[in-house]
PDB file of C-alpha atoms in Angstrom:
ATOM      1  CA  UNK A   1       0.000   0.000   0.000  1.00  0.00           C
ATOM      2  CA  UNK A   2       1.394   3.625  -0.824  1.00  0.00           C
ATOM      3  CA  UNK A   3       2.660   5.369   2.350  1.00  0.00           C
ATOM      4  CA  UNK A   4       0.528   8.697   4.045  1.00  0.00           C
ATOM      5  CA  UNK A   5       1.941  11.492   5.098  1.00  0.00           C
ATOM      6  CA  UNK A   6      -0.358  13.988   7.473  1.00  0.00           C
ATOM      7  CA  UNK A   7       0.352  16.908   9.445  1.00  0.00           C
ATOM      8  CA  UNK A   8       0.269  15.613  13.172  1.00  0.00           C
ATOM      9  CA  UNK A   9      -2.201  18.032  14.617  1.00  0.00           C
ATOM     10  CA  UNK A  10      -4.376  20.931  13.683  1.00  0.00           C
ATOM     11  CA  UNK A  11      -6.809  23.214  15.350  1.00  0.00           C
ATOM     12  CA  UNK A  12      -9.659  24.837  14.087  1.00  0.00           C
ATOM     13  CA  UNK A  13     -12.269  27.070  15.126  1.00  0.00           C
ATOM     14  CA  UNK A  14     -15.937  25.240  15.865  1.00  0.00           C
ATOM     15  CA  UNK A  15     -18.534  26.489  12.709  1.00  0.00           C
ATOM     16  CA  UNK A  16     -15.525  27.007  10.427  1.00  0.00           C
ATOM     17  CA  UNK A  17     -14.454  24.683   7.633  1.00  0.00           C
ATOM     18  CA  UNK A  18     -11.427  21.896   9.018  1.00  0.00           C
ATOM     19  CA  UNK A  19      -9.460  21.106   5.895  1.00  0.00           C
ATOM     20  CA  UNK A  20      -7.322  17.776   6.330  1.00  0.00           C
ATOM     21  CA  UNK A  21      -4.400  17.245   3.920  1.00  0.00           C
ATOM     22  CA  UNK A  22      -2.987  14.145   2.983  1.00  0.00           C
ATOM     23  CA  UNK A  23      -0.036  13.501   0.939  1.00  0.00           C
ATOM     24  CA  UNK A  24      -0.190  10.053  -0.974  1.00  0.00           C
ATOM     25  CA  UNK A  25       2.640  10.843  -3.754  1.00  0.00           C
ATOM     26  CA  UNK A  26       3.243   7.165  -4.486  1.00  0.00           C
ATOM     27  CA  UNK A  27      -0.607   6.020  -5.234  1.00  0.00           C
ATOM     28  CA  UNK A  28      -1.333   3.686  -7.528  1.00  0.00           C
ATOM     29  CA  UNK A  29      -3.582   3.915 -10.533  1.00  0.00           C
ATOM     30  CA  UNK A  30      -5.904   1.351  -8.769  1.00  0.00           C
ATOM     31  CA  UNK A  31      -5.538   2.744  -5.008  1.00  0.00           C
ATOM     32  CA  UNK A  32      -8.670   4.250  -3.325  1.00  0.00           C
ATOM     33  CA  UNK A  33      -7.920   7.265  -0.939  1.00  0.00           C
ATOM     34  CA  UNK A  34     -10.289   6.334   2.619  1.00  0.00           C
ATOM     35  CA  UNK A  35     -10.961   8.641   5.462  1.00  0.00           C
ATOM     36  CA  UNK A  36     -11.202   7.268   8.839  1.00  0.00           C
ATOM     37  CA  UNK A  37     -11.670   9.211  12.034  1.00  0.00           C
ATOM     38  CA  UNK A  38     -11.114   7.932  15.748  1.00  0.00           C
ATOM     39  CA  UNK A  39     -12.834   9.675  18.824  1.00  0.00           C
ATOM     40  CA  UNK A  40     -11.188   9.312  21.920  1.00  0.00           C
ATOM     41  CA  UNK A  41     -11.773   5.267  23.028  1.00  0.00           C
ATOM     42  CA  UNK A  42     -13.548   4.523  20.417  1.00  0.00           C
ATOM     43  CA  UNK A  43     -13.179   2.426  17.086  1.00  0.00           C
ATOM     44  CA  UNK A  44     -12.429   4.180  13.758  1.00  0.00           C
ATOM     45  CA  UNK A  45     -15.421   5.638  11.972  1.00  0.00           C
ATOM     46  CA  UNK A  46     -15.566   5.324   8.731  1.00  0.00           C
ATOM     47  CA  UNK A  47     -15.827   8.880   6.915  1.00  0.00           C
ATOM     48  CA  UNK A  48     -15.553   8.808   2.906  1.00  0.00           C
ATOM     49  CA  UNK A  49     -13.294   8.004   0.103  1.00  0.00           C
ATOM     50  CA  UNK A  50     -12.966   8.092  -3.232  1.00  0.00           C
ATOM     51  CA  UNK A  51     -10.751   7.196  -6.651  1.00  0.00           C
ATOM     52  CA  UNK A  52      -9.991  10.474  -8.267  1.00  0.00           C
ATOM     53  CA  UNK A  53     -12.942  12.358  -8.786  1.00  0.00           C
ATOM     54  CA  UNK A  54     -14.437  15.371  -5.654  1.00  0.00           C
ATOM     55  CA  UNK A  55     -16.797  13.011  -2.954  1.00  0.00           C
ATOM     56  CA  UNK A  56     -19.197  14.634  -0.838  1.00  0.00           C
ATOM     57  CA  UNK A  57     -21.332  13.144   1.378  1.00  0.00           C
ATOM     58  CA  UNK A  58     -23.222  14.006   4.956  1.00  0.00           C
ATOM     59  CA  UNK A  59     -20.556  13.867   6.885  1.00  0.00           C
ATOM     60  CA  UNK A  60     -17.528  15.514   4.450  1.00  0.00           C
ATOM     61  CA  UNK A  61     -16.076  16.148   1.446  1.00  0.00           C
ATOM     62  CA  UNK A  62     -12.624  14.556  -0.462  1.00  0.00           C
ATOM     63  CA  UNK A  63     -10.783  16.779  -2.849  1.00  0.00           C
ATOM     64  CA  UNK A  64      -8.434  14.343  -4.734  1.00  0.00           C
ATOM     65  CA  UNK A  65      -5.649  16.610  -6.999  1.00  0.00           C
ATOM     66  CA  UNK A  66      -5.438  15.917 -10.510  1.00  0.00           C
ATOM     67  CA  UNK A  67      -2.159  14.010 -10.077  1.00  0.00           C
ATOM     68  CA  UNK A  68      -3.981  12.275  -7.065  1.00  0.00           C
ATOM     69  CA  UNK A  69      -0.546  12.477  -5.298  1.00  0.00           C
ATOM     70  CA  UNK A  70      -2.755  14.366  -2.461  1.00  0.00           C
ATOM     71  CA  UNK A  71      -6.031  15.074  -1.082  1.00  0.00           C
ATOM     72  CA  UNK A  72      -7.768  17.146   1.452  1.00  0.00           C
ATOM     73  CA  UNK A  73     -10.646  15.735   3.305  1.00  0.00           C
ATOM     74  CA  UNK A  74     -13.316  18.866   4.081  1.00  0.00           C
ATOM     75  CA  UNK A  75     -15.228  19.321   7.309  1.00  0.00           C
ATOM     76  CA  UNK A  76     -17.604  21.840   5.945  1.00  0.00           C
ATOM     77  CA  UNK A  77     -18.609  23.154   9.512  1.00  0.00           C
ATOM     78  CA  UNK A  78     -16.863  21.811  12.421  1.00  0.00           C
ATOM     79  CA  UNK A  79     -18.106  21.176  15.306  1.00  0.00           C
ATOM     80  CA  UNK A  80     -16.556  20.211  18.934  1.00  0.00           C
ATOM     81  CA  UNK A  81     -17.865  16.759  18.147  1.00  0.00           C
ATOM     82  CA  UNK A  82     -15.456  17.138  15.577  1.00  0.00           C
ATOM     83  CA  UNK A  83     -12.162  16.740  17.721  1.00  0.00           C
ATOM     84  CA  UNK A  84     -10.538  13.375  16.812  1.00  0.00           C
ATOM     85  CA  UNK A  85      -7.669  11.696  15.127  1.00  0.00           C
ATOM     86  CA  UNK A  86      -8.266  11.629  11.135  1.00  0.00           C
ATOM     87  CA  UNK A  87      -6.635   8.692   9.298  1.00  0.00           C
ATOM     88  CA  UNK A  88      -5.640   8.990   5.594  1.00  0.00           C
ATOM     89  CA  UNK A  89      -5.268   5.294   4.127  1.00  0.00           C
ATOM     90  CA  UNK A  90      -4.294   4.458   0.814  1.00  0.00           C
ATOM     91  CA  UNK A  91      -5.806   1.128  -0.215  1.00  0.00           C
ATOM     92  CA  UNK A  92      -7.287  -0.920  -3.077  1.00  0.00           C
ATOM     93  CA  UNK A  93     -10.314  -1.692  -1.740  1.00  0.00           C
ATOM     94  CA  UNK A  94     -11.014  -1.765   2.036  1.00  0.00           C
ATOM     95  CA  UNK A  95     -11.919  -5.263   2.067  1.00  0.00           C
ATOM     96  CA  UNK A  96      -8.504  -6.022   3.599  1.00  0.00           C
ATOM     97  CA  UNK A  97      -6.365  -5.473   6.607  1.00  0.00           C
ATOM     98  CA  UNK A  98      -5.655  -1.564   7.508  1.00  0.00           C
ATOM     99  CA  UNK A  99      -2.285   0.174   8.295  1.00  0.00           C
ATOM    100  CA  UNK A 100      -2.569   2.972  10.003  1.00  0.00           C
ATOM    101  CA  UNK A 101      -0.194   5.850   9.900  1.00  0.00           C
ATOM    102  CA  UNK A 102      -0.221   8.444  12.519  1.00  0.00           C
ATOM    103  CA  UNK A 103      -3.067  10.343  11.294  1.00  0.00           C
ATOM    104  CA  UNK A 104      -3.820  13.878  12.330  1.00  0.00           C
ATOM    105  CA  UNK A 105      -5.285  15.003  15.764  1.00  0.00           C
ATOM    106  CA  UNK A 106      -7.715  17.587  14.995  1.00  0.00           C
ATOM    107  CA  UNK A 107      -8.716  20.162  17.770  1.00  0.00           C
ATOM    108  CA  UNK A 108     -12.614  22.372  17.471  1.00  0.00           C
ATOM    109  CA  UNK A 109     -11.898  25.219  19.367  1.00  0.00           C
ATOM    110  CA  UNK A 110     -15.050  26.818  20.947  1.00  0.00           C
TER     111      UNK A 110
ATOM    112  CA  UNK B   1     -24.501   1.107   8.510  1.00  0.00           C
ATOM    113  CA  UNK B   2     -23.596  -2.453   9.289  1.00  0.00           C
ATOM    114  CA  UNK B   3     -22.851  -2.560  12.926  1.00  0.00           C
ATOM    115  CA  UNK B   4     -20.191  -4.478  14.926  1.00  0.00           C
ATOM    116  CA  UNK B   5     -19.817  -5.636  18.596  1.00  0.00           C
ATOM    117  CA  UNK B   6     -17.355  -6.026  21.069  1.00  0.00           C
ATOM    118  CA  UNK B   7     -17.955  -7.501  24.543  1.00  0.00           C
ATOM    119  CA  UNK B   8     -17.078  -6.975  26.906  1.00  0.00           C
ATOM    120  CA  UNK B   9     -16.228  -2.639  26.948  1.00  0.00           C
ATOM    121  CA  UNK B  10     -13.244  -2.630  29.783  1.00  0.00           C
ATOM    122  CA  UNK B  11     -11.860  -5.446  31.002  1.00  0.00           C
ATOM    123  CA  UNK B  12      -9.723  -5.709  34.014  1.00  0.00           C
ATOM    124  CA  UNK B  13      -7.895  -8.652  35.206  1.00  0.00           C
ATOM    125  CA  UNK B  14      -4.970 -10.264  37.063  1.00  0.00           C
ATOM    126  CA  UNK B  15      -1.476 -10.772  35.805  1.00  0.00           C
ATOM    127  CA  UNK B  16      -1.109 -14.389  34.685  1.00  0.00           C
ATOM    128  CA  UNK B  17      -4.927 -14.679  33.985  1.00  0.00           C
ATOM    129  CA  UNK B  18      -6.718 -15.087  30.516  1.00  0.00           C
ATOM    130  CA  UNK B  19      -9.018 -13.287  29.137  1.00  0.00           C
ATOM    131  CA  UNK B  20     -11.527 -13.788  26.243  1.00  0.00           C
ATOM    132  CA  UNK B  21     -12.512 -10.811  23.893  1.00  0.00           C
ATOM    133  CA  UNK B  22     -15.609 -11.460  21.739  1.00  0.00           C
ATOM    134  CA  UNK B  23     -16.214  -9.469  18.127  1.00  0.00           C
ATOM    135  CA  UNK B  24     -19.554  -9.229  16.996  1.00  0.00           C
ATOM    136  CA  UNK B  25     -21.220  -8.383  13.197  1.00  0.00           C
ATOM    137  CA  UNK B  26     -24.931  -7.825  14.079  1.00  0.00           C
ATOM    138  CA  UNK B  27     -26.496  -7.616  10.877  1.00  0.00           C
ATOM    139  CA  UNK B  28     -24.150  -9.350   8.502  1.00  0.00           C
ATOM    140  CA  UNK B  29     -22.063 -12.011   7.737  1.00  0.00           C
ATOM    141  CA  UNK B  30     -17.918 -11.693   8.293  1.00  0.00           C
ATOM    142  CA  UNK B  31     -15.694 -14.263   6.461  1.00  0.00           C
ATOM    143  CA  UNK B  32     -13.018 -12.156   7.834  1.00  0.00           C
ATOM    144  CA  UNK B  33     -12.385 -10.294  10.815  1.00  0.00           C
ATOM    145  CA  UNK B  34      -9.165  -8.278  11.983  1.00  0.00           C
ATOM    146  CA  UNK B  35      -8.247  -7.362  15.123  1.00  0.00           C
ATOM    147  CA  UNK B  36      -5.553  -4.469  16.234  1.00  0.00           C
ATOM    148  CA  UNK B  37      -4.020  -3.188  19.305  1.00  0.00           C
ATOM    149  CA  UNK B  38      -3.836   0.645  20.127  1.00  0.00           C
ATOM    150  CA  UNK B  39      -1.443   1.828  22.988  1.00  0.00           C
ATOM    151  CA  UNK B  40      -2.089   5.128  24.532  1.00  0.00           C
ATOM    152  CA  UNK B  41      -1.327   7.782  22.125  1.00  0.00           C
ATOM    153  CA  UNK B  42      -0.284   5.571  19.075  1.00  0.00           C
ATOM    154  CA  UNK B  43      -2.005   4.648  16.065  1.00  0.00           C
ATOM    155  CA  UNK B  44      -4.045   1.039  15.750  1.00  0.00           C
ATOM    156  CA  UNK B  45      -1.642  -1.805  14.931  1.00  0.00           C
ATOM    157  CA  UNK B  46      -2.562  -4.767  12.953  1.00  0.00           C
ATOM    158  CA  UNK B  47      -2.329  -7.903  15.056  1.00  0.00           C
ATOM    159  CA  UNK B  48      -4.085 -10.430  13.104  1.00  0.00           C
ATOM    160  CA  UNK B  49      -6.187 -11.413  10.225  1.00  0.00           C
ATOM    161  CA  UNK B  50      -8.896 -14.042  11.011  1.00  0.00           C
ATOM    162  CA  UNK B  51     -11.376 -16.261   8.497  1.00  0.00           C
ATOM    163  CA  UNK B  52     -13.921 -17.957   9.156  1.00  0.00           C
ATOM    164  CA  UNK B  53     -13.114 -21.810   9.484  1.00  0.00           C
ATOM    165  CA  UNK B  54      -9.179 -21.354   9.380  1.00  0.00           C
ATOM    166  CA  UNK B  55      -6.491 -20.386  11.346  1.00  0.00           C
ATOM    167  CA  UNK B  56      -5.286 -16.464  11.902  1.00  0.00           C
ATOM    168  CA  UNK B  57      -2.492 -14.939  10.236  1.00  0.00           C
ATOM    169  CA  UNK B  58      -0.357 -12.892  12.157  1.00  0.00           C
ATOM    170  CA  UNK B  59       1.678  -9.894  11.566  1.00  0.00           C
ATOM    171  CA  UNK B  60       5.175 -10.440  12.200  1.00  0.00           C
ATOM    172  CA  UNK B  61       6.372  -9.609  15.947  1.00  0.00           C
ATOM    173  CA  UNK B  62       2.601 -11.065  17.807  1.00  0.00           C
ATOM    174  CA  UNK B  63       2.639 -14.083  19.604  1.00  0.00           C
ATOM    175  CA  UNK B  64       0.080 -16.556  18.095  1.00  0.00           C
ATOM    176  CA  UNK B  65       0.408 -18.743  21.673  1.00  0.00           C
ATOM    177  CA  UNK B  66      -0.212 -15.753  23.558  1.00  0.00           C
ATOM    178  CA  UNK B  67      -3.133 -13.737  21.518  1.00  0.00           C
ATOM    179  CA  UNK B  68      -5.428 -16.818  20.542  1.00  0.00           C
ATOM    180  CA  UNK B  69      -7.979 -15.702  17.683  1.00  0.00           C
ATOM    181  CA  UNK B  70     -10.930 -18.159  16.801  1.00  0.00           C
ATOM    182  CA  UNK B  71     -13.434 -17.646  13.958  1.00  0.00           C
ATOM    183  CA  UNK B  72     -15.880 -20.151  14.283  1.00  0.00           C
ATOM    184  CA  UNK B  73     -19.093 -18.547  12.688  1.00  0.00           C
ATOM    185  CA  UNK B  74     -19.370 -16.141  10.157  1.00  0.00           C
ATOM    186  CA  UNK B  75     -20.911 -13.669  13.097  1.00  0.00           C
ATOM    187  CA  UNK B  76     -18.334 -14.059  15.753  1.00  0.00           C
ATOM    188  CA  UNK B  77     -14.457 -14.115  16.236  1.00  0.00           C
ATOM    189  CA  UNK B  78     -12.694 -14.033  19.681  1.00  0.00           C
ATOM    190  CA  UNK B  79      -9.790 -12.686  20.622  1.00  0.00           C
ATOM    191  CA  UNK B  80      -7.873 -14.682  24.173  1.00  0.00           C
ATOM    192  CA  UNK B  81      -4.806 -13.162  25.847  1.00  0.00           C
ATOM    193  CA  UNK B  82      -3.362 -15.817  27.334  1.00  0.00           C
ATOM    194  CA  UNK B  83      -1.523 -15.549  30.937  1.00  0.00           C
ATOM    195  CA  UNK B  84      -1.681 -11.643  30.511  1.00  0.00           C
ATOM    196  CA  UNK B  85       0.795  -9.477  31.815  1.00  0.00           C
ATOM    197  CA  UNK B  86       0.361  -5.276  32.663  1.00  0.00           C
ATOM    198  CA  UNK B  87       2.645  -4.802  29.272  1.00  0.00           C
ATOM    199  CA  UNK B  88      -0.820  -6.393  27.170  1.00  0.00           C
ATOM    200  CA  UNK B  89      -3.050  -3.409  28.627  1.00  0.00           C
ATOM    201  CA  UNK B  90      -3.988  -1.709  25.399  1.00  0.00           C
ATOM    202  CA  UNK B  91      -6.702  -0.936  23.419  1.00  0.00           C
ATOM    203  CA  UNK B  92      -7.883  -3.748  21.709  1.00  0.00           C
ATOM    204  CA  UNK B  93     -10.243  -3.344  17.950  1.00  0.00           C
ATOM    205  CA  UNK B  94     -11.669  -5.295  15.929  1.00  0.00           C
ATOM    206  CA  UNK B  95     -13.351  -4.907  12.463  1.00  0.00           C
ATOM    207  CA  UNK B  96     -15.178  -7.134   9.779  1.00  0.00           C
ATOM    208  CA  UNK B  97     -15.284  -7.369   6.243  1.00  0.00           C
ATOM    209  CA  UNK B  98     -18.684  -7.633   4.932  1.00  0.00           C
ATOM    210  CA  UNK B  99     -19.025 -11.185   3.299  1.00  0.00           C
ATOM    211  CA  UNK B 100     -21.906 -10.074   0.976  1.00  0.00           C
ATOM    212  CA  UNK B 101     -19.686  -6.273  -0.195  1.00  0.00           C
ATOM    213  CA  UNK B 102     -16.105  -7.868   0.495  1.00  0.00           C
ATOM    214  CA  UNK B 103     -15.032  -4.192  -0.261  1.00  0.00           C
ATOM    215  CA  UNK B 104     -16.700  -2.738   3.017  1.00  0.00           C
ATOM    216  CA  UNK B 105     -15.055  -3.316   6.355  1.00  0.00           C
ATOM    217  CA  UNK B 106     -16.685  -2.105   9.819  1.00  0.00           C
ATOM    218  CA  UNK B 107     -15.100  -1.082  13.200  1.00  0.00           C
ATOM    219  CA  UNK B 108     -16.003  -2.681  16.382  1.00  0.00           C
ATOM    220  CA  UNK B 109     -16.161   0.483  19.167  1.00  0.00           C
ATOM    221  CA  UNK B 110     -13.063  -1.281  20.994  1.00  0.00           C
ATOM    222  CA  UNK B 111     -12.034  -3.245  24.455  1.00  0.00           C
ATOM    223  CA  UNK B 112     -10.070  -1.159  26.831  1.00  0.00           C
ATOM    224  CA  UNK B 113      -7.980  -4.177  28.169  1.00  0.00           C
ATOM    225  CA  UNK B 114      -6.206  -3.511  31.771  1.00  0.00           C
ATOM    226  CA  UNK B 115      -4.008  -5.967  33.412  1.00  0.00           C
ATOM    227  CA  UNK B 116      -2.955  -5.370  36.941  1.00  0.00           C
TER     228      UNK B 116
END
């Protein structure tokens, strides 16, 4: 699987937009980008992902570059329910075992 | 969304014990189930990969005689750490792959695992 590379934290102010980069420069033509978050004691929740085209769904959006050597996963309007560790995995489907890389612990700030 | 189990929550027991770990799917079937291990303040490690009807695969560096995995129904897998020390308190996950959508995989909500 190609490697992630995320900041390792990042605050942001609750009702703003919380915009998540990811750098994936060795993704294969057939590798899926996935977003997973983790709240504090809890399992990983699954959030989106996507080939190479935008995603949007209830929960977030997935900008995928052109290249699709990066992506940026879009809390539209974050909330304090928000604050939690965001995983960026690179995979070709996610039928199969996960490797998790550091992620990024995100901070809402009231 | 699909939905998995884990029973118990917390667990707390005495070095040298052994403890059982059960991993649920509620509303679908799981050929395979994985479980990991999260310390405090690291990321979720891979521990093993189980299927239904066969024996676990291992990542390299877990003990297979210590971390027993059995997958005997397509609902249920169970994690046992064997004669469990305070160094095997962690954070323990599990997730399934959905045997009808192989491509999905769900998240149990975890087993905080303390050994005193």
């Amino acid at each position: 699987d190609a490697k992630t590379t995320q900041p390792t934290s990042m605050d942001c102010a609750e009702g703003r937009a919380a915009n998540l980069p990811c750098n994936h420069s060795t993704i294969s033509g057939n590798e899926y980008v996935y977003w997973y978050r983790q709240i504090h004691s809890q399992g990983p929740q699954y959030i989106i992902h996507g080939l190479k085209n935008n995603k949007t769904n209830e929960m977030a959006s997935l900008i995928i570059t052109e290249d699709r050597k990066s992506s940026t996963l879009i809390l539209p309007h974050a909330t304090l329910r928000d604050t939690a560790v965001y995983y960026c995995i690179v995979r070709v489907d996610a039928g199969n075992q996960f490797y998790f890389g550091t992620g990024t612990s995100l901070t809402v700030i009231p | 969304g699909a939905v998995v189990s884990q029973h118990p929550s917390w667990v707390i027991c005495k070095s040298g014990t052994s403890v059982k770990i059960e991993c649920r799917s509620l509303d679908f079937q799981a050929t395979t189930m994985f479980w990991y291990r999260q310390f405090p303040k690291q990321s979720l490690m891979l521990m093993a990969t189980s299927n239904e009807g066969s024996k676990a695969t291992y990542e390299q560096g877990v003990e297979k005689d210590k971390f027993l995995i059995n997958h005997a129904s397509l609902t249920l897998s169970t994690l046992t750490v064997t004669s469990a020390h305070p160094e095997d308190s962690s954070f323990y996950i599990c997730s399934a792959r959905d045997r009808s959508s192989y491509r999905e995989q769900y998240f149990g909500p975890g087993t905080r695992l303390t050994v005193t």
